[in-house]
Coordinates of C-alpha atoms (C1' of nucleotides) in Angstrom, one line a residue:
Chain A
X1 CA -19.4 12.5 -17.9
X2 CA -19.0 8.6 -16.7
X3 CA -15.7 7.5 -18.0
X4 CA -13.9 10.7 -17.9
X5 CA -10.9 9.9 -19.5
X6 CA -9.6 6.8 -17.4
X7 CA -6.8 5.0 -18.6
X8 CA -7.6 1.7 -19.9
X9 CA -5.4 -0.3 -18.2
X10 CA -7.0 1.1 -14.6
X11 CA -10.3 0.2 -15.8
X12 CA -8.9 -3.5 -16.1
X13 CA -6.9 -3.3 -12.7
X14 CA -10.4 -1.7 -11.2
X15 CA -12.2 -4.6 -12.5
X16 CA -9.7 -7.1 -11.3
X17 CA -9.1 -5.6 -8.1
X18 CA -12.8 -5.7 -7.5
X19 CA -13.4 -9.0 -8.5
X20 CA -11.1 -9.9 -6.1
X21 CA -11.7 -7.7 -3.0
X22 CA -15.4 -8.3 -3.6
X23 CA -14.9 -12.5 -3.7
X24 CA -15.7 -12.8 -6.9
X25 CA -12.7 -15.3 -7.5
X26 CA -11.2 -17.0 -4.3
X27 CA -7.8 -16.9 -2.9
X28 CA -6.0 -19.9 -5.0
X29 CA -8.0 -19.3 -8.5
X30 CA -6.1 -18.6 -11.1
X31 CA -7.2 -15.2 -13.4
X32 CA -7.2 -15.9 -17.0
X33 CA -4.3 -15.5 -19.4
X34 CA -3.1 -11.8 -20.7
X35 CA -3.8 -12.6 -24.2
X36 CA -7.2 -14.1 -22.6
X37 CA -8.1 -10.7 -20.7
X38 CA -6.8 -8.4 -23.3
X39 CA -9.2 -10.3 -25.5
X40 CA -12.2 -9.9 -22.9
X41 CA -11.6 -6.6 -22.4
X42 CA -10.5 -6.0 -26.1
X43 CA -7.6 -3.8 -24.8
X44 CA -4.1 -4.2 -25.5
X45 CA -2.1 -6.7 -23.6
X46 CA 0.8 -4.1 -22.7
X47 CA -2.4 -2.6 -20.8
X48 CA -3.0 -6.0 -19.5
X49 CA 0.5 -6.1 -18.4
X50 CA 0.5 -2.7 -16.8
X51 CA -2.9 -4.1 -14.6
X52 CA -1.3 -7.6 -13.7
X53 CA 1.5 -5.9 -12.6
X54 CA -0.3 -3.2 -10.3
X55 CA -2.1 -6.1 -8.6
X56 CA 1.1 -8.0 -8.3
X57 CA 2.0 -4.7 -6.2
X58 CA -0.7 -4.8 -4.1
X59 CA -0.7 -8.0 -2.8
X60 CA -3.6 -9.4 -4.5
X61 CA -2.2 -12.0 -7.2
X62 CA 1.1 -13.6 -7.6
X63 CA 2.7 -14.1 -11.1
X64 CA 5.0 -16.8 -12.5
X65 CA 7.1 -16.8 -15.3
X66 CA 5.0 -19.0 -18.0
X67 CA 3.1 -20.4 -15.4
X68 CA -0.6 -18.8 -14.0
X69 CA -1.4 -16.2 -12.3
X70 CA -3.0 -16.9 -8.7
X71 CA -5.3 -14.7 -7.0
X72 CA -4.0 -14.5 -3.4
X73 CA -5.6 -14.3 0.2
X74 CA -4.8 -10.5 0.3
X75 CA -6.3 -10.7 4.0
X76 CA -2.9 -11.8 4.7
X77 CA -1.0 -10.3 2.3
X78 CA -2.7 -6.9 1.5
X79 CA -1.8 -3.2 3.2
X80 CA -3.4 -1.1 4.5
X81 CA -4.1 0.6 1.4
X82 CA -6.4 -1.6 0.8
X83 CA -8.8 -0.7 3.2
X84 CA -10.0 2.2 1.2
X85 CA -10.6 0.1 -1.8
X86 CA -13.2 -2.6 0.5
X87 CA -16.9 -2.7 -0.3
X88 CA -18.2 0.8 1.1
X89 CA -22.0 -1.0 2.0
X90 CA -20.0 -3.7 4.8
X91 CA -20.5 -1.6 8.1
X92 CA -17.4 -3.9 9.4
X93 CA -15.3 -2.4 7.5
X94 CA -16.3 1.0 8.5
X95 CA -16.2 -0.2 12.3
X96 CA -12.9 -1.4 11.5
X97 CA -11.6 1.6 10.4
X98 CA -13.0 3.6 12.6
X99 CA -11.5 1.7 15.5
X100 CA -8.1 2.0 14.0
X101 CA -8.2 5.2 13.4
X102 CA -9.4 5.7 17.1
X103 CA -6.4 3.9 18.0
X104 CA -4.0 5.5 16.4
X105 CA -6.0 9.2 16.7
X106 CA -5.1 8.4 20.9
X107 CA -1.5 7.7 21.3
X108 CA -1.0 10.7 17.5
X109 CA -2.8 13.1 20.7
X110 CA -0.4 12.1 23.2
X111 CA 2.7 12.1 21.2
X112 CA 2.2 15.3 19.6
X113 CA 1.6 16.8 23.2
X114 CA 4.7 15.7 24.0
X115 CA 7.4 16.7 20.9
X116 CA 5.0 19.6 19.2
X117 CA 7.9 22.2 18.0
X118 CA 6.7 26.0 18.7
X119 CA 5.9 25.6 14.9
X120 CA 3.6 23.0 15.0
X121 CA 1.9 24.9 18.1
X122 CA 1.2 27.8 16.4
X123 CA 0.0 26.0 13.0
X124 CA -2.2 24.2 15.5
X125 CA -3.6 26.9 17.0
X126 CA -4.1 28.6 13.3
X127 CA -6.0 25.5 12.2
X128 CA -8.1 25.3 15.7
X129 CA -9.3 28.8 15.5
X130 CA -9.9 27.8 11.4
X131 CA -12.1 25.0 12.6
X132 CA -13.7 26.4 15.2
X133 CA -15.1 29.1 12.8
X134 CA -15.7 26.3 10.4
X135 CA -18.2 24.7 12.7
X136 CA -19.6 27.5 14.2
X137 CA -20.7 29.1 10.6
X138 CA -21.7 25.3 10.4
X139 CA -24.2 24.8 12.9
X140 CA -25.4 28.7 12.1
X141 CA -26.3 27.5 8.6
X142 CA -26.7 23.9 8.3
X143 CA -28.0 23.4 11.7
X144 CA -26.3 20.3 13.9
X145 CA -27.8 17.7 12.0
X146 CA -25.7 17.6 9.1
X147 CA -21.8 18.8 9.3
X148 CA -20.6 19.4 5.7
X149 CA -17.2 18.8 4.0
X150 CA -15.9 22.2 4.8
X151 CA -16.2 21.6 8.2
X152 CA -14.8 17.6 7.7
X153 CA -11.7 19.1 5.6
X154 CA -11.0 21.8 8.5
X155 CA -11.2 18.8 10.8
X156 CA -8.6 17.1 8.7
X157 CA -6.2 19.9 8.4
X158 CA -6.4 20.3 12.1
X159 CA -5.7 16.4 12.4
X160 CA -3.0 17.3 9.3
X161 CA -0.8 18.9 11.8
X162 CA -1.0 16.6 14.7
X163 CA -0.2 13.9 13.4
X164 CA 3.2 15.8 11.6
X165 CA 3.5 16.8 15.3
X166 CA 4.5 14.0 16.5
X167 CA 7.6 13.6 14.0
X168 CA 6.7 9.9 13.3
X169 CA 6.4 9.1 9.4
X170 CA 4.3 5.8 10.2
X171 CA 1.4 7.4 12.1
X172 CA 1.5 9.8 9.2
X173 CA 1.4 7.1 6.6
X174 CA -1.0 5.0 8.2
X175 CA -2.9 7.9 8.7
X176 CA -2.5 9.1 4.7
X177 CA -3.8 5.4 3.9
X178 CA -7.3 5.6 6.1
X179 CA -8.6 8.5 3.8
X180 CA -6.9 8.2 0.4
X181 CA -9.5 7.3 -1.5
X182 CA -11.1 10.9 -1.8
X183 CA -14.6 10.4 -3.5
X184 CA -17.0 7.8 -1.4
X185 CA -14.7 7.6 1.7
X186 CA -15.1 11.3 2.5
X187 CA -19.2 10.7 2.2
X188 CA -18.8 7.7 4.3
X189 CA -16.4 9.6 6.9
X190 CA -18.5 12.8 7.8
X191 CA -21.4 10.1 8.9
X192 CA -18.8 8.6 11.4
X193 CA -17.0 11.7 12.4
X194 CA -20.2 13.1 13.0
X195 CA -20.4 13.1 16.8
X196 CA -16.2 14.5 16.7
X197 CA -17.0 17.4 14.8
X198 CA -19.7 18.6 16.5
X199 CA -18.1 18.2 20.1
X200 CA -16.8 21.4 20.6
X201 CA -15.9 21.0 24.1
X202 CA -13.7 18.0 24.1
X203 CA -11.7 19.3 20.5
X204 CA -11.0 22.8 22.6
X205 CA -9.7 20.9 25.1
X206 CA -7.5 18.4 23.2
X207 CA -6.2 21.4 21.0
X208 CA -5.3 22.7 24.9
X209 CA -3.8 19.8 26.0
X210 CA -1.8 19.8 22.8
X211 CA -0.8 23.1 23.5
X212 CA -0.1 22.6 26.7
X213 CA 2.5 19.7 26.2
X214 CA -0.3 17.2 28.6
X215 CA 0.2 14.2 26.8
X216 CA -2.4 12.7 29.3
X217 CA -4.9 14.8 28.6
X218 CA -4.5 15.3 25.1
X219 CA -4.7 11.1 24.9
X220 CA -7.7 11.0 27.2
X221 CA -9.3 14.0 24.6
X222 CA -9.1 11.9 22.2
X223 CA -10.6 8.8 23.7
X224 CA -13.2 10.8 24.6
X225 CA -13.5 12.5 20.8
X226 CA -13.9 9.0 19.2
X227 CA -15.7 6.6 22.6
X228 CA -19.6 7.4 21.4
X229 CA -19.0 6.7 17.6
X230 CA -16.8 3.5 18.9
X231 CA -19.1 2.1 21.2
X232 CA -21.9 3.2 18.3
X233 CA -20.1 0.9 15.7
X234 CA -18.8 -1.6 18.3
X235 CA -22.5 -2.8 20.3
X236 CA -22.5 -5.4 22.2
X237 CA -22.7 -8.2 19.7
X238 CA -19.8 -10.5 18.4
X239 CA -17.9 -9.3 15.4
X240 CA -19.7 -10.8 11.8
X241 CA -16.4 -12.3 10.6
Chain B
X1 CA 24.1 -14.3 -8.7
X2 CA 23.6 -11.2 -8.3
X3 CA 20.4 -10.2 -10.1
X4 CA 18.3 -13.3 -9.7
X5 CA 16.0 -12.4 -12.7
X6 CA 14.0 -9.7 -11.4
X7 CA 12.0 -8.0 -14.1
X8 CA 13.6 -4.9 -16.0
X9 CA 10.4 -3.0 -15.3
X10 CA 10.6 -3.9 -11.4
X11 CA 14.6 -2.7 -11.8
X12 CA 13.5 0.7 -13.2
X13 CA 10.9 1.2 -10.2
X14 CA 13.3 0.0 -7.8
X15 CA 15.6 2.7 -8.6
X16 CA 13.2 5.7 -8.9
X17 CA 11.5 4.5 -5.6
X18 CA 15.0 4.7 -3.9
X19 CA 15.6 7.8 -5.8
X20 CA 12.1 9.5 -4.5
X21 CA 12.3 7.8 -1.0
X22 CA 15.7 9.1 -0.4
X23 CA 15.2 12.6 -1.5
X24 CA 17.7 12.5 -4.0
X25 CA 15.0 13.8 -6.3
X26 CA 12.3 16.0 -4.3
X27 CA 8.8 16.8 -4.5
X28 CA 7.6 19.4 -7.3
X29 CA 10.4 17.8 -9.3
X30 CA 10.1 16.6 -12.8
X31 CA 11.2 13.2 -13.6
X32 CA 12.7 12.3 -17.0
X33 CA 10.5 11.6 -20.0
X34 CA 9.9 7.8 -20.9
X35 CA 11.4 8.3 -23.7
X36 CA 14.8 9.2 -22.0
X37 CA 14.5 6.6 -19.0
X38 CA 14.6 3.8 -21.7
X39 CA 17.8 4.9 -22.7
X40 CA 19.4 5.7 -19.2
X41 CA 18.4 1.8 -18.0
X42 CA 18.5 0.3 -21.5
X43 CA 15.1 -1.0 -21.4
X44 CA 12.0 -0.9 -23.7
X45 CA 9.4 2.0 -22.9
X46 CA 6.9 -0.6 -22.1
X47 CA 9.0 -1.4 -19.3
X48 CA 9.6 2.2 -18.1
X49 CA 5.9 2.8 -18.0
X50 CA 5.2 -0.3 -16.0
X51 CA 7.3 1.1 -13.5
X52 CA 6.1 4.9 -13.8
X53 CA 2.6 2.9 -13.2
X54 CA 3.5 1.3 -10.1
X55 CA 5.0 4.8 -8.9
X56 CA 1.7 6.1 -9.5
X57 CA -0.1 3.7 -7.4
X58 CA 2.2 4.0 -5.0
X59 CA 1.7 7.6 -4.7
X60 CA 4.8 8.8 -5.5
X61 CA 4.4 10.8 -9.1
X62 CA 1.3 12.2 -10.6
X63 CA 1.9 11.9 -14.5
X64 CA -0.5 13.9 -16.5
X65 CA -1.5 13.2 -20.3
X66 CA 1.1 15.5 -22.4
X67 CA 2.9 17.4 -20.0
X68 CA 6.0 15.9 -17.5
X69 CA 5.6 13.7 -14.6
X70 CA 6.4 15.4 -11.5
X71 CA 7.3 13.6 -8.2
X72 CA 4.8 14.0 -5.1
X73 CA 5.7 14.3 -1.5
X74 CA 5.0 11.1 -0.6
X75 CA 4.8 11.8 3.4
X76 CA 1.7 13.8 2.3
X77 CA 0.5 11.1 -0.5
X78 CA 1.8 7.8 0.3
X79 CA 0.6 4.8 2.2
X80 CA 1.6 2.9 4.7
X81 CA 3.1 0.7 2.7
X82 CA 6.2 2.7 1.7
X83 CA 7.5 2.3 5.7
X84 CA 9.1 -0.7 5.2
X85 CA 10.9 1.0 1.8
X86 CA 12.2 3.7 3.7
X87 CA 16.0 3.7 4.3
X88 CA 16.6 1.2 6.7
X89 CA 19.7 3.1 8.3
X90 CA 17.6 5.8 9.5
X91 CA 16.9 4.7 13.0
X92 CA 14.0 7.3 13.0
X93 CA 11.4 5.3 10.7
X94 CA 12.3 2.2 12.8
X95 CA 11.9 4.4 16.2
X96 CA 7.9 5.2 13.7
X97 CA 7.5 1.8 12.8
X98 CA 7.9 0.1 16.2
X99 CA 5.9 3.2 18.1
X100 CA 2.8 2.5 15.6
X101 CA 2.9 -1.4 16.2
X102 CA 3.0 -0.8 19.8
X103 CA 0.2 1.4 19.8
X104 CA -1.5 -1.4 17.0
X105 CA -0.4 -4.1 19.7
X106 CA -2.0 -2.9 22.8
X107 CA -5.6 -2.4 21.0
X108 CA -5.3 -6.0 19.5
X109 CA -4.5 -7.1 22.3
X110 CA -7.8 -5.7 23.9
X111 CA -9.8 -6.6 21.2
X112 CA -8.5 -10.0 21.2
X113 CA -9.2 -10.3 24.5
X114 CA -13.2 -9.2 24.0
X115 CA -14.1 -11.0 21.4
X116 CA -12.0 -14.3 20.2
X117 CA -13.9 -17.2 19.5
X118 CA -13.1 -20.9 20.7
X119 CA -11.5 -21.4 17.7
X120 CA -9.6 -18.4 18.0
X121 CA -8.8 -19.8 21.8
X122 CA -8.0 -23.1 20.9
X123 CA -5.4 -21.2 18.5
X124 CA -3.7 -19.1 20.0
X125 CA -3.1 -21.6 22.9
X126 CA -1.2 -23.8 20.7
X127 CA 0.4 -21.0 19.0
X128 CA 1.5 -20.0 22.5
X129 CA 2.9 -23.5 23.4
X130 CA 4.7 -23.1 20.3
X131 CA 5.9 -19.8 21.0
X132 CA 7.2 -21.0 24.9
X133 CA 8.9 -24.5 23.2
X134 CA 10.9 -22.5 20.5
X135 CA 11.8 -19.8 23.2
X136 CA 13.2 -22.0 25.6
X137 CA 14.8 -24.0 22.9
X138 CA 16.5 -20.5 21.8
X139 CA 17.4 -19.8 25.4
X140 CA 19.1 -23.3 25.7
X141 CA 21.3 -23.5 22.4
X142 CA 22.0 -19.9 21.7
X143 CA 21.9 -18.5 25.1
X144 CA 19.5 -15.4 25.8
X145 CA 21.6 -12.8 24.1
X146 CA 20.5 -13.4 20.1
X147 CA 17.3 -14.6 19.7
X148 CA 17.5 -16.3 16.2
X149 CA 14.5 -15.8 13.2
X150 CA 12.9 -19.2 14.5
X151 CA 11.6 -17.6 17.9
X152 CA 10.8 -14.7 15.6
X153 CA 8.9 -16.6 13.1
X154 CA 6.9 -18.3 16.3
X155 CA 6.4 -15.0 17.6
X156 CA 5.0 -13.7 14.7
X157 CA 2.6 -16.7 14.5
X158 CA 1.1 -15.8 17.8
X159 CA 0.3 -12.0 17.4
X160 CA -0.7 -13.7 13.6
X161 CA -3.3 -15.6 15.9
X162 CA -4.2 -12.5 18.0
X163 CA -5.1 -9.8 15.5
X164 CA -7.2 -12.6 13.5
X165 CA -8.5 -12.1 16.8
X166 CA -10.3 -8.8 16.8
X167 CA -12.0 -9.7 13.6
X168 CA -10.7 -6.1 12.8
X169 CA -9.5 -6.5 8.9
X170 CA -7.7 -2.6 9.4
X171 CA -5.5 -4.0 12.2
X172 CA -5.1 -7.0 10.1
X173 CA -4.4 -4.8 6.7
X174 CA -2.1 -2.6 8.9
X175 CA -0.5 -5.3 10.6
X176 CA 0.8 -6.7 6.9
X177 CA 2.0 -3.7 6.2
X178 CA 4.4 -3.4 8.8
X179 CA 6.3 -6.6 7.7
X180 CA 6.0 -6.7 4.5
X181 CA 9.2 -6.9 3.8
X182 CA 10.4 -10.2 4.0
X183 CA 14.4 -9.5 3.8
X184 CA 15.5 -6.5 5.3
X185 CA 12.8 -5.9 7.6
X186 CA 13.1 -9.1 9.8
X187 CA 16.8 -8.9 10.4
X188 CA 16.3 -5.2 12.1
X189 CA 12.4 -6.0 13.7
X190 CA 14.5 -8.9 15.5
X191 CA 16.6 -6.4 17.3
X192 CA 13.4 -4.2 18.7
X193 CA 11.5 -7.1 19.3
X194 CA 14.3 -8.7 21.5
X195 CA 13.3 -7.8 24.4
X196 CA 9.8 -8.6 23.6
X197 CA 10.8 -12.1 22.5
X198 CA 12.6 -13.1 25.8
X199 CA 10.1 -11.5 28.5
X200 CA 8.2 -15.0 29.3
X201 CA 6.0 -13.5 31.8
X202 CA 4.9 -10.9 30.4
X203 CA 3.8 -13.1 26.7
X204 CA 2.7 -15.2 29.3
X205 CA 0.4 -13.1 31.1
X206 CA -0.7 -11.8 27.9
X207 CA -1.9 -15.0 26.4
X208 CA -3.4 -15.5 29.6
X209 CA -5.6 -12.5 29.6
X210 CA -7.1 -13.0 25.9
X211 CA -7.8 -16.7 27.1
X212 CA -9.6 -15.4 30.1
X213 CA -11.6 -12.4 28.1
X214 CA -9.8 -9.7 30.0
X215 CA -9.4 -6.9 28.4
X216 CA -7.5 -4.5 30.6
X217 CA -5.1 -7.2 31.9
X218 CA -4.4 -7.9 28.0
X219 CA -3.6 -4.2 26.8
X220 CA -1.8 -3.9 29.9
X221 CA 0.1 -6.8 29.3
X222 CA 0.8 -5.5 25.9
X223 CA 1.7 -2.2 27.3
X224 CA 4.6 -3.8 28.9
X225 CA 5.7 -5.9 26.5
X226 CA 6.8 -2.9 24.4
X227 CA 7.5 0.0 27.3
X228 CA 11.1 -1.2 26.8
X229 CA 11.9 -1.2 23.5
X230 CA 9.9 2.2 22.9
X231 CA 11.3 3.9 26.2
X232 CA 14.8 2.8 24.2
X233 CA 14.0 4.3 21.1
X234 CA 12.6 7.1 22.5
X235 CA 14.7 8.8 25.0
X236 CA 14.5 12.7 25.5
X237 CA 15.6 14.1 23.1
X238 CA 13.4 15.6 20.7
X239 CA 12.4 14.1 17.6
X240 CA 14.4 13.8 14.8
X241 CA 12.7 15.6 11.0
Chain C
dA1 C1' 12.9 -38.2 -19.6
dG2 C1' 11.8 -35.4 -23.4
dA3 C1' 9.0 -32.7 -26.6
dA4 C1' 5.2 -29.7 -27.4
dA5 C1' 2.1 -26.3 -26.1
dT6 C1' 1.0 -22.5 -23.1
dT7 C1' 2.2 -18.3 -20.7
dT8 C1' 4.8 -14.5 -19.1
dG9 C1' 8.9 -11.4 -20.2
dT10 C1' 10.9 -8.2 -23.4
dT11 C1' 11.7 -5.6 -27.5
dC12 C1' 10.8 -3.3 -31.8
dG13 C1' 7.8 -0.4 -34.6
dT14 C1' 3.8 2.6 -35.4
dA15 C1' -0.1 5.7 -34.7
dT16 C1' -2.8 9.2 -32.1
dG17 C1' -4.4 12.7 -28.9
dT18 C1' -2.7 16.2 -25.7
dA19 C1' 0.0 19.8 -23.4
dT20 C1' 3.7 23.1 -23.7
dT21 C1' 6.2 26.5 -26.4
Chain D
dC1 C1' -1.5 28.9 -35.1
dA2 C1' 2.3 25.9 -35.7
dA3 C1' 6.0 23.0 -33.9
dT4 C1' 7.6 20.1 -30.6
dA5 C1' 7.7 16.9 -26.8
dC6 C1' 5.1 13.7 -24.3
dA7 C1' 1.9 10.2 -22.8
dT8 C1' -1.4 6.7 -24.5
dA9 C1' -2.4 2.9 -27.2
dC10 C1' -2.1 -1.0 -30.6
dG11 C1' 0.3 -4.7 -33.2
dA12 C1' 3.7 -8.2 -34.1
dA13 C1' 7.4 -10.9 -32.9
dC14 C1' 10.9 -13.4 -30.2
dA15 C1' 12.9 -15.2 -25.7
dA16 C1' 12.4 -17.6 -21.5
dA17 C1' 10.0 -20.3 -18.2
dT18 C1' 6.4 -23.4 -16.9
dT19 C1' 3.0 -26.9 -17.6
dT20 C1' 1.3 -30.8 -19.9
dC21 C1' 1.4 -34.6 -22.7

DNA sequence: AGAAATTTGTTCGTATGTATT
DNA sequence: CAATACATACGAACAAATTTC
């Protein structure tokens, strides 16, 4: 099944946004009328409209009343929704979200350590045990090499509760928009969570630090849990830029 | 002029946003037809389903083909985006929102410091001068207490300058998102950032470490910048929810 | 400066497939 | 199975703002 019952206008905003996000069209160009695009993509305009409009939201174009519509430089005026939505074949932007992620993955360890309700510590220590089997039925069956999305989506519920342990609704945003888009991200992920899932030592003792209301060790855990991918992605060689 | 011709269909998403954000309607909830919506707001349908659209982008409702739409939790579904819609009263997403940029800040700040260009030098110099000439400038009219949008704007320039820096396009993406909002957002991020904004040294000394390539001295330096502020936003009692 | 052409903003009407009852 | 409510989609038209001549 290819299209599987998409709405038209998202195939236009898809198309749009990818033009864009891809550098097809430059920061500055103008994108073709809506009576122009609805005739390109022989949909209606309303559908046209509804696209335009969803672009306008995300930062990539601005519109003007009877004027035309300019692509703009959504490297400054994008969110971090975006990142999702990048070109999955530029390693950067893997690196780059990685590193964030490691970033905020640090001081989310370190906070929830030290605010963690008795709640959250007993979900935690629900979805640690949950994981742990996860893995260990993992490496019994699959063998080291190759972690599969069970044991990535345990990883994330045990992340899940975390980061709602430290009662801050940005780190649990932020964290929302580094793995919303669910189909090739996910794929992308368990290659750079790799070495974190299968670290069994340093995830049982982060989970105890947690626990054990050590924000330093809980943040140190965590640098630890993401150093080897990070210095993986980040060698020794200047950014591409 | 009270309505400055905003469109109808960014009126109607306005208000549901506000509506979902506040809790006034809650998650599992149904949300009225489109049908109905165009007669509550007096608007065209085409209109309400621009706006349901953009609520579904946003992650806020998930509308499905003949049945209702129902509203999502968003702290589960939406971006990072949606921190700057929050209500601004509640001193707990400003306590979220200044915690993530410090934690943001400090890596930047490292990054920044390993691997800006010349160019990236050469800029963040002047940007600094800039900064140091608006802030004593502020100091000498306005006195030290009220640091006006000028020194803000200048100060925003230079961590503009710095997270360009890290030729990181997440920090970047993440960074936008944390100001996006141009009207609101400033007038409160000026308060936090106060004491940011008037510690000379410390700016000082950071610029100074990226210049020089040091890393540690540059996420220390960042460290301090914002100890303040977040020790002040987060004193001990426990989190809020 | 002013008029015409172009473009977005908005509304009405209509038809169709789908999910719920 | 039928009826109803709903989202999806297309078409035509006019209003308002901008650009261009």
């Amino acid at each position: 099944m290819p299209d599987a019952r998409v709405p038209v206008s998202t195939v236009v905003y898809d198309a749009l946004r990818a033009d864009i996000l891809s550098g097809r069209v430059r920061p500055g160009d103008g994108i073709p009328s809506e009576r122009t695009l609805s005739e390109r993509f022989e949909v209606n305009r309303h559908a046209v409209r509804e696209a335009v409009k969803r672009l306008q939201q995300a930062g990539l174009v601005q519109v003007s009343h009877g004027g035309a519509t300019r692509v703009l430089d959504w490297r400054r005026t994008g969110g971090l929704e975006l990142l999702v939505d990048l070109p999955p074949e530029d390693v950067g932007v893997a690196r780059a979200a990685y590193e964030l992620r490691a970033c905020i993955a640090a001081d989310v360890a370190a906070r929830a350590a030290a605010r963690a309700t008795d709640e959250d510590r007993a979900s935690l220590a629900a979805r640690a045990a949950a994981f742990a089997a996860a893995r260990e039925h993992c490496v019994a069956t699959d063998g080291p090499v190759s972690p599969g999305p069970a044991l990535l989506d345990a990883y994330r519920e045990l992340w899940d509760v975390l980061v709602d342990a430290t009662g801050n609704i940005a780190y649990r945003l932020a964290y929302n928009s580094l793995l919303h888009g669910e189909d090739a991200v996910t794929a992308v992920a368990v290659i750079y969570l790799r070495d974190e899932l299968l670290d069994a030592e340093t995830t049982d003792a982060l989970v105890a630090a947690v626990l054990d209301s050590d924000a330093d060790a809980a943040r140190a855990a965590a640098a630890t849990l993401t150093a080897h991918t990070l210095t993986a992605l980040s060698p020794t060689e200047a950014p591409s830029r």
